[in-house]
mmCIF file of C-alpha atoms and ligand atoms in Angstrom:
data_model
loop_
_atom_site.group_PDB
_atom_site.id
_atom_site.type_symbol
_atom_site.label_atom_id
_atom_site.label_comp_id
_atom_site.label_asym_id
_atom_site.label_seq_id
_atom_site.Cartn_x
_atom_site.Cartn_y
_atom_site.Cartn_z
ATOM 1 C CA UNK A 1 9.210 -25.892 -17.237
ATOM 2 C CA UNK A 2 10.783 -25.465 -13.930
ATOM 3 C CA UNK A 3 10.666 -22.122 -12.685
ATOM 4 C CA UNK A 4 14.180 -21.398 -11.209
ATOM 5 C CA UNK A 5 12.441 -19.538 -8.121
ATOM 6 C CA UNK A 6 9.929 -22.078 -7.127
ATOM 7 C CA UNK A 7 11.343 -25.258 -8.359
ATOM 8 C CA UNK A 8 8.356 -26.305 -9.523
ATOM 9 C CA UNK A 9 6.972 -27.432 -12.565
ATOM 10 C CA UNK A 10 4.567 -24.740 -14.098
ATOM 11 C CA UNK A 11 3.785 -22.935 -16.688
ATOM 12 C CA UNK A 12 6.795 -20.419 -18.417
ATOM 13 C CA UNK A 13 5.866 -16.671 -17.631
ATOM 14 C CA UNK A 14 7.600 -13.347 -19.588
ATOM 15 C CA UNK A 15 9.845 -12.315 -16.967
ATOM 16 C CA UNK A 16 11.980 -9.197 -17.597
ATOM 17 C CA UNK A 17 15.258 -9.466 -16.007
ATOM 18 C CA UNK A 18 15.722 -5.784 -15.750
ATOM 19 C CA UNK A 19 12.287 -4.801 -15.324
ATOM 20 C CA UNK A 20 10.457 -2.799 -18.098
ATOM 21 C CA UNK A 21 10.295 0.294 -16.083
ATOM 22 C CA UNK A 22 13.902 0.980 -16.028
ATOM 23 C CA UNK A 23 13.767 0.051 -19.496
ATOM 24 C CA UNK A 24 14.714 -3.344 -19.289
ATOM 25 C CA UNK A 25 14.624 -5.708 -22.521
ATOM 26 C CA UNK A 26 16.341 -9.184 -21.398
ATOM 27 C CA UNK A 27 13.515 -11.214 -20.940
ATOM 28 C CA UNK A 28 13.362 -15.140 -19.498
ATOM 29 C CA UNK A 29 10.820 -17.690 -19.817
ATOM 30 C CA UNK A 30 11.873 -19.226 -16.895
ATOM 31 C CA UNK A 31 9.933 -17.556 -14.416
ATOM 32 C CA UNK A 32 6.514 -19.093 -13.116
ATOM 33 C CA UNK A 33 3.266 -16.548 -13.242
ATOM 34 C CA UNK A 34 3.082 -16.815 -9.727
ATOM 35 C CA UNK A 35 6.564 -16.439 -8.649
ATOM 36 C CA UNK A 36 6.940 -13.029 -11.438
ATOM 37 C CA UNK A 37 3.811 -11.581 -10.051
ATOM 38 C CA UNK A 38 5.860 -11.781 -6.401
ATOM 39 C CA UNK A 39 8.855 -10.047 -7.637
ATOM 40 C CA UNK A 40 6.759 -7.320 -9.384
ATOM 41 C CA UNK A 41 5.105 -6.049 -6.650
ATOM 42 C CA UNK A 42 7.670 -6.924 -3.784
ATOM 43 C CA UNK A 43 10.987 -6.799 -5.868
ATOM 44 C CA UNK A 44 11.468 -5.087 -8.914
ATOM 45 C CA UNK A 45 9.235 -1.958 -7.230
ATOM 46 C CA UNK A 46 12.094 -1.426 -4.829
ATOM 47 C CA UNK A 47 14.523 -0.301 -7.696
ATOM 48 C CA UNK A 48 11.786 0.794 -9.709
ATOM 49 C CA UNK A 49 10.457 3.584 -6.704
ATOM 50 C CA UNK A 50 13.816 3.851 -5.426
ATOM 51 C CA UNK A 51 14.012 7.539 -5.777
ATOM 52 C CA UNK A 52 17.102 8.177 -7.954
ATOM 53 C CA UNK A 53 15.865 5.478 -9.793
ATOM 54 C CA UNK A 54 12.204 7.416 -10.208
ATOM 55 C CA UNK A 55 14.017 10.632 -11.128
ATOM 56 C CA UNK A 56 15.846 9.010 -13.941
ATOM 57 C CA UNK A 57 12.841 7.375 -14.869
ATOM 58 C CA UNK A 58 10.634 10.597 -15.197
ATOM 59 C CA UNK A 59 13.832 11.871 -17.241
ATOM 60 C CA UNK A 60 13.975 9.520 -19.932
ATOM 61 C CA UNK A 61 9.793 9.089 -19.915
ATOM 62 C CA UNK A 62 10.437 5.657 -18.947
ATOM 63 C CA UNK A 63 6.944 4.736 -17.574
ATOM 64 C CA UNK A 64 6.970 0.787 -17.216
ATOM 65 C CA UNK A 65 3.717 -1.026 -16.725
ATOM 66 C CA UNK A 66 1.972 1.720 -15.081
ATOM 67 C CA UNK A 67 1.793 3.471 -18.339
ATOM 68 C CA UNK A 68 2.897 6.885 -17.075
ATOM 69 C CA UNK A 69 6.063 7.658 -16.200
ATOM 70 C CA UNK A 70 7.285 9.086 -12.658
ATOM 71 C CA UNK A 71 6.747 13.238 -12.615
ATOM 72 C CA UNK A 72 10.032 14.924 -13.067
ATOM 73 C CA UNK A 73 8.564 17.885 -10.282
ATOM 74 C CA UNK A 74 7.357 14.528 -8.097
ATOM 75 C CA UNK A 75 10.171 15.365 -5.087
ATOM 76 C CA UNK A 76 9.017 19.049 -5.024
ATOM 77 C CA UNK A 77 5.537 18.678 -4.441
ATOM 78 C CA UNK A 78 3.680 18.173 -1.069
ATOM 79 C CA UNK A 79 4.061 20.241 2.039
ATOM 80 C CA UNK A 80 7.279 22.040 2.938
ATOM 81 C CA UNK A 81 8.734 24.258 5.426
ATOM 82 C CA UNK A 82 10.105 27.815 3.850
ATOM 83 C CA UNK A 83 13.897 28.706 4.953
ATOM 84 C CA UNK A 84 14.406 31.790 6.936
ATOM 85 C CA UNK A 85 12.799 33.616 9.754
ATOM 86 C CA UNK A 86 9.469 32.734 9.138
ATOM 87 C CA UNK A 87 10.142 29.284 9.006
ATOM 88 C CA UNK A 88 6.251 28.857 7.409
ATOM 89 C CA UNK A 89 4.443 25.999 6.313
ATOM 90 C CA UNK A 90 3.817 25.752 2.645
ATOM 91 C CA UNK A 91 2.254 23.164 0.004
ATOM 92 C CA UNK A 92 3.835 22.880 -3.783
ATOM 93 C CA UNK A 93 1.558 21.216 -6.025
ATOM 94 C CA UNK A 94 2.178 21.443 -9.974
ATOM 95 C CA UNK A 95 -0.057 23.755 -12.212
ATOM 96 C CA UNK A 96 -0.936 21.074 -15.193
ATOM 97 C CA UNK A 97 -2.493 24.183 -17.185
ATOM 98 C CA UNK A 98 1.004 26.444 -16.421
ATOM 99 C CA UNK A 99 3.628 23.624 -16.191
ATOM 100 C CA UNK A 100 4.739 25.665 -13.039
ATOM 101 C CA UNK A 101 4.782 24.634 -9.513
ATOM 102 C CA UNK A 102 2.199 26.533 -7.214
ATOM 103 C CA UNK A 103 3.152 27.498 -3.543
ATOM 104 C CA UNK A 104 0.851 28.022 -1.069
ATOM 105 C CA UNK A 105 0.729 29.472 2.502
ATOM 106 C CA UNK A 106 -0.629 27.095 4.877
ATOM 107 C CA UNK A 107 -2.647 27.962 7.663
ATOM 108 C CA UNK A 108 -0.403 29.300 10.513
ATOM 109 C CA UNK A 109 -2.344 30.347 13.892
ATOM 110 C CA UNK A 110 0.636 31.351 17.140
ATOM 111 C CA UNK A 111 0.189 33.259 20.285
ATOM 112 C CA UNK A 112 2.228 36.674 20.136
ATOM 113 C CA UNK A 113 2.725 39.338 22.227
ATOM 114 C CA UNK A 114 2.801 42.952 21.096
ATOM 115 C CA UNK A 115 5.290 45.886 21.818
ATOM 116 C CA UNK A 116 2.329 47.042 23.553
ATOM 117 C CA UNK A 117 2.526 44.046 25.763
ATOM 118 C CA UNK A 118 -0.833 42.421 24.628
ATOM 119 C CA UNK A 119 -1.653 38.711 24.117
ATOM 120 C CA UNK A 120 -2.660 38.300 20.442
ATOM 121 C CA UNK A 121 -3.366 35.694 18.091
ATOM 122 C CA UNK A 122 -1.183 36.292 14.631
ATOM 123 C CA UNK A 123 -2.986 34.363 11.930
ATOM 124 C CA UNK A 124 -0.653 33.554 8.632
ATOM 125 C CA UNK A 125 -2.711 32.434 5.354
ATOM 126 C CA UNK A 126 -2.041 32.363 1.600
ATOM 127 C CA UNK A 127 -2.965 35.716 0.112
ATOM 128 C CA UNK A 128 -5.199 34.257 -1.928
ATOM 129 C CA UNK A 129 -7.787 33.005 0.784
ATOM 130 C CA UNK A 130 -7.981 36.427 2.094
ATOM 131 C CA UNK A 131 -12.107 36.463 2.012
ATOM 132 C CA UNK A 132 -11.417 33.910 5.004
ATOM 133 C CA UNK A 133 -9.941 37.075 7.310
ATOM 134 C CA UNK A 134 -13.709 38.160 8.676
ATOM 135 C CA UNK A 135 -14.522 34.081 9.096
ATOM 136 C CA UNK A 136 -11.184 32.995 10.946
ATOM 137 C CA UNK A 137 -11.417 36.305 13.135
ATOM 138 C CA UNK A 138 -15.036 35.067 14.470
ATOM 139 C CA UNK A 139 -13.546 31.614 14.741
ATOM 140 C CA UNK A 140 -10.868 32.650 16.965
ATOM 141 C CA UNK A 141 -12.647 34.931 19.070
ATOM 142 C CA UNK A 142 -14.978 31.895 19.516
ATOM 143 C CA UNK A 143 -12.145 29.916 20.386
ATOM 144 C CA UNK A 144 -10.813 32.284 23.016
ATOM 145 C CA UNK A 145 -14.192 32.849 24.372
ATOM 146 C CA UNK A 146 -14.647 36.072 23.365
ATOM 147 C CA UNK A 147 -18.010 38.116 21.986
ATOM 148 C CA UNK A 148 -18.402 38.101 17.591
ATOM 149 C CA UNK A 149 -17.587 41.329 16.296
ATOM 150 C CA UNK A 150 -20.043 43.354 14.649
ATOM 151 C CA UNK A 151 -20.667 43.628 10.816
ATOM 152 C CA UNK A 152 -19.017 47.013 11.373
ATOM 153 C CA UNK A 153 -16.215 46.129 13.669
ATOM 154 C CA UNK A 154 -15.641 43.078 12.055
ATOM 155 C CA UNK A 155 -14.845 44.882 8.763
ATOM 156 C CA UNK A 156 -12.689 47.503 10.360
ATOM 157 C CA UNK A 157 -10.643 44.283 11.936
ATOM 158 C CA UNK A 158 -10.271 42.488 8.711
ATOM 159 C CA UNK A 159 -8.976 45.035 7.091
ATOM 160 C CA UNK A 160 -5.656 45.210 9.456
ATOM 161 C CA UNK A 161 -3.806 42.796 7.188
ATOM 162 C CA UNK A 162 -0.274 42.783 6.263
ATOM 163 C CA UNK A 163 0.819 41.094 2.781
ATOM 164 C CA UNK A 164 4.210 39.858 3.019
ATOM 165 C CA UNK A 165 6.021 38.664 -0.419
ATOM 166 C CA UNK A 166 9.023 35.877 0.370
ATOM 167 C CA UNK A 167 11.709 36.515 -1.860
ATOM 168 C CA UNK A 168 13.427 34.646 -3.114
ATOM 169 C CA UNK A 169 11.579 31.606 -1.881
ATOM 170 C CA UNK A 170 14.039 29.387 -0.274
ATOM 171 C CA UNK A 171 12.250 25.863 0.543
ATOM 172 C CA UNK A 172 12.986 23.071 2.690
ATOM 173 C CA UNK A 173 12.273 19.339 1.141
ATOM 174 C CA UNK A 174 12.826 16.704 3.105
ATOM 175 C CA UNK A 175 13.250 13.337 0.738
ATOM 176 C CA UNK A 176 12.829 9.525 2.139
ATOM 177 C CA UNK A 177 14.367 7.657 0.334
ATOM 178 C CA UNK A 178 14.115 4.094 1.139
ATOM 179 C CA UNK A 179 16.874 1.304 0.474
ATOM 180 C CA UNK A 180 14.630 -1.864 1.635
ATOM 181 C CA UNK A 181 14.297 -4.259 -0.379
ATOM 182 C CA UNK A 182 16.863 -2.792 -3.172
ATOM 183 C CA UNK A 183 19.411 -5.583 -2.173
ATOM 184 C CA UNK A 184 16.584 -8.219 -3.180
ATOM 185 C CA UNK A 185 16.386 -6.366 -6.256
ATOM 186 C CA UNK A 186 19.668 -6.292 -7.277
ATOM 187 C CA UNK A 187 20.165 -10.173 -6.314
ATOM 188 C CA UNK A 188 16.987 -11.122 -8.516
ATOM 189 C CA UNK A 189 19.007 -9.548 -11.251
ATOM 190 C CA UNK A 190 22.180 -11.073 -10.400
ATOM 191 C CA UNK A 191 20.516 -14.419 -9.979
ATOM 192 C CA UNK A 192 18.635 -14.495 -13.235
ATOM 193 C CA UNK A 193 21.449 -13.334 -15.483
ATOM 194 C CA UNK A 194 23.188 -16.040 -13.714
ATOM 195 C CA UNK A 195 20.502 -18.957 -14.911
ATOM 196 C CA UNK A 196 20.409 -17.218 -18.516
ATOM 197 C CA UNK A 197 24.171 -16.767 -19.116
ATOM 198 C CA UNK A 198 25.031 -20.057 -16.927
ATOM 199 C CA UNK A 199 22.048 -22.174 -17.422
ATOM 200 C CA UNK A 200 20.510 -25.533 -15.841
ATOM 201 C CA UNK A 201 24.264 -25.899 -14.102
ATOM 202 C CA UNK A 202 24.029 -22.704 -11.784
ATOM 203 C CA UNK A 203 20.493 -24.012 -10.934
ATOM 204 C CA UNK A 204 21.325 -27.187 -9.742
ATOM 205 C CA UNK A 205 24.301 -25.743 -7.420
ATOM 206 C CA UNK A 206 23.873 -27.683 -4.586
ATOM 207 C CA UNK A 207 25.222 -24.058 -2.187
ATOM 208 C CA UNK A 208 21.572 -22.618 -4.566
ATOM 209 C CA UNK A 209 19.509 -24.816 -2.314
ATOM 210 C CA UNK A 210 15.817 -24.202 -2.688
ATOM 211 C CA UNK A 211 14.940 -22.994 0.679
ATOM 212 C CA UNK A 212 17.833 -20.139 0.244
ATOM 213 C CA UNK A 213 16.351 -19.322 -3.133
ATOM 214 C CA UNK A 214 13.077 -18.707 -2.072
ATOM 215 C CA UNK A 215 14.181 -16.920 1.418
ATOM 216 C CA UNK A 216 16.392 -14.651 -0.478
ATOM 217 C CA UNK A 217 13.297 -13.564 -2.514
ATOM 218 C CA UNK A 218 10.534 -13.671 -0.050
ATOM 219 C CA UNK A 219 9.187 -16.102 -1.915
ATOM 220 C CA UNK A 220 7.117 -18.347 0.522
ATOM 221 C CA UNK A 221 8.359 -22.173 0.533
ATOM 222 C CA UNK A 222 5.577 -23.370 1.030
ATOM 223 C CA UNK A 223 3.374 -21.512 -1.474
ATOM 224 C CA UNK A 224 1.191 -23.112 -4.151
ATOM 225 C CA UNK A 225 1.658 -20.030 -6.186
HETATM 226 ZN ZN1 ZN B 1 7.794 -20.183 -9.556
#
């Protein structure tokens, strides 16, 4: 067989046209095992992890060869900046035993001053690691080179919390979403329908010269794949 990438004679590979994690059921034999292992990882992932892409994939459960689709709560989780005067650093992770997402304080250490006119440090933390008060107190003090606190005094000073509830919780996400590579994608589509619908006449199109076939697809021309 000649692979229509490579132009080489090799042995026929299952390529799917539109790859199986978008669902994809056109298949070609076309397609050398060397030249479909480069446009798995380097083409078809583009579309595949493109994000809308990945969000419609978690919708419909479409997993691919992974074996587990994309999390529908995916672009919600990691670290993320709350909206409003605070302006605090949190981290979303999911809950697998709730289904819910989980938000937590991160650590937040600033120089303030009081009405009184005093330097302090204002320490912000999840409520939940509130044992930590007494521990970061001697850690700052350290810090600032200042004497530990005594078992008593230290337990006076920990106790001088405030708990603050944000509500409603208003987040910030910031999304990358990449488009590198997706034109590749799209073309390796294009391209194969092309050789399945056209046939051995589109391949042999002398403006499909090798050399442009491989460039398009970062395939190297030189490769004994
Ligand atoms: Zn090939």
């Amino acid at each position: 067989m000649r692979c229509i990438f490579c132009c080489a004679e090799r042995p026929p590979s299952l390529e799917h046209i539109f790859s199986l994690a978008i669902g994809g059921t056109i298949t070609t034999d076309r397609v050398c095992a060397g030249c479909n292992s480069i446009l798995g990882s380097r083409v078809d992932s583009a579309l595949n992890n493109f994000l809308p892409v990945r969000t419609r994939r978690a919708e419909l459960g479409l997993a691919g060869n992974s074996g587990k689709p994309p999390s529908i709560f995916e672009m919600l989780l990691g670290d993320q900046k709350l909206i409003g005067p605070e302006a605090n650093r949190i981290r979303t992770s999911l809950n697998k035993a709730t289904g819910k997402l989980d938000h937590r304080q991160l650590y937040h250490a600033t120089d303030v001053v009081t009405p009184d006119g005093k330097k302090a440090r204002q320490i912000t933390l999840d409520e939940r690691d509130k044992k930590q008060i007494p521990k970061v107190i001697q850690r700052e003090r350290k810090r600032h080179a200042l004497p530990p606190l005594s078992p008593e005094e230290l337990a006076i000073e920990a106790s001088k919390f405030t708990v603050k509830t944000v509500e409603p919780l208003l987040v910030q996400v910031n999304i990358d979403v990449s488009f590198a590579f997706l034109r590749q994608a799209m073309m390796k589509i294009a391209y194969e329908l092309a050789v399945v619908w056209l046939g051995e006449s589109y391949l042999d199109d002398p403006l499909e010269r090798d050399e442009v076939k491989r460039s398009r697809f970062g395939i190297p021309t030189e490769s004994k794949i």
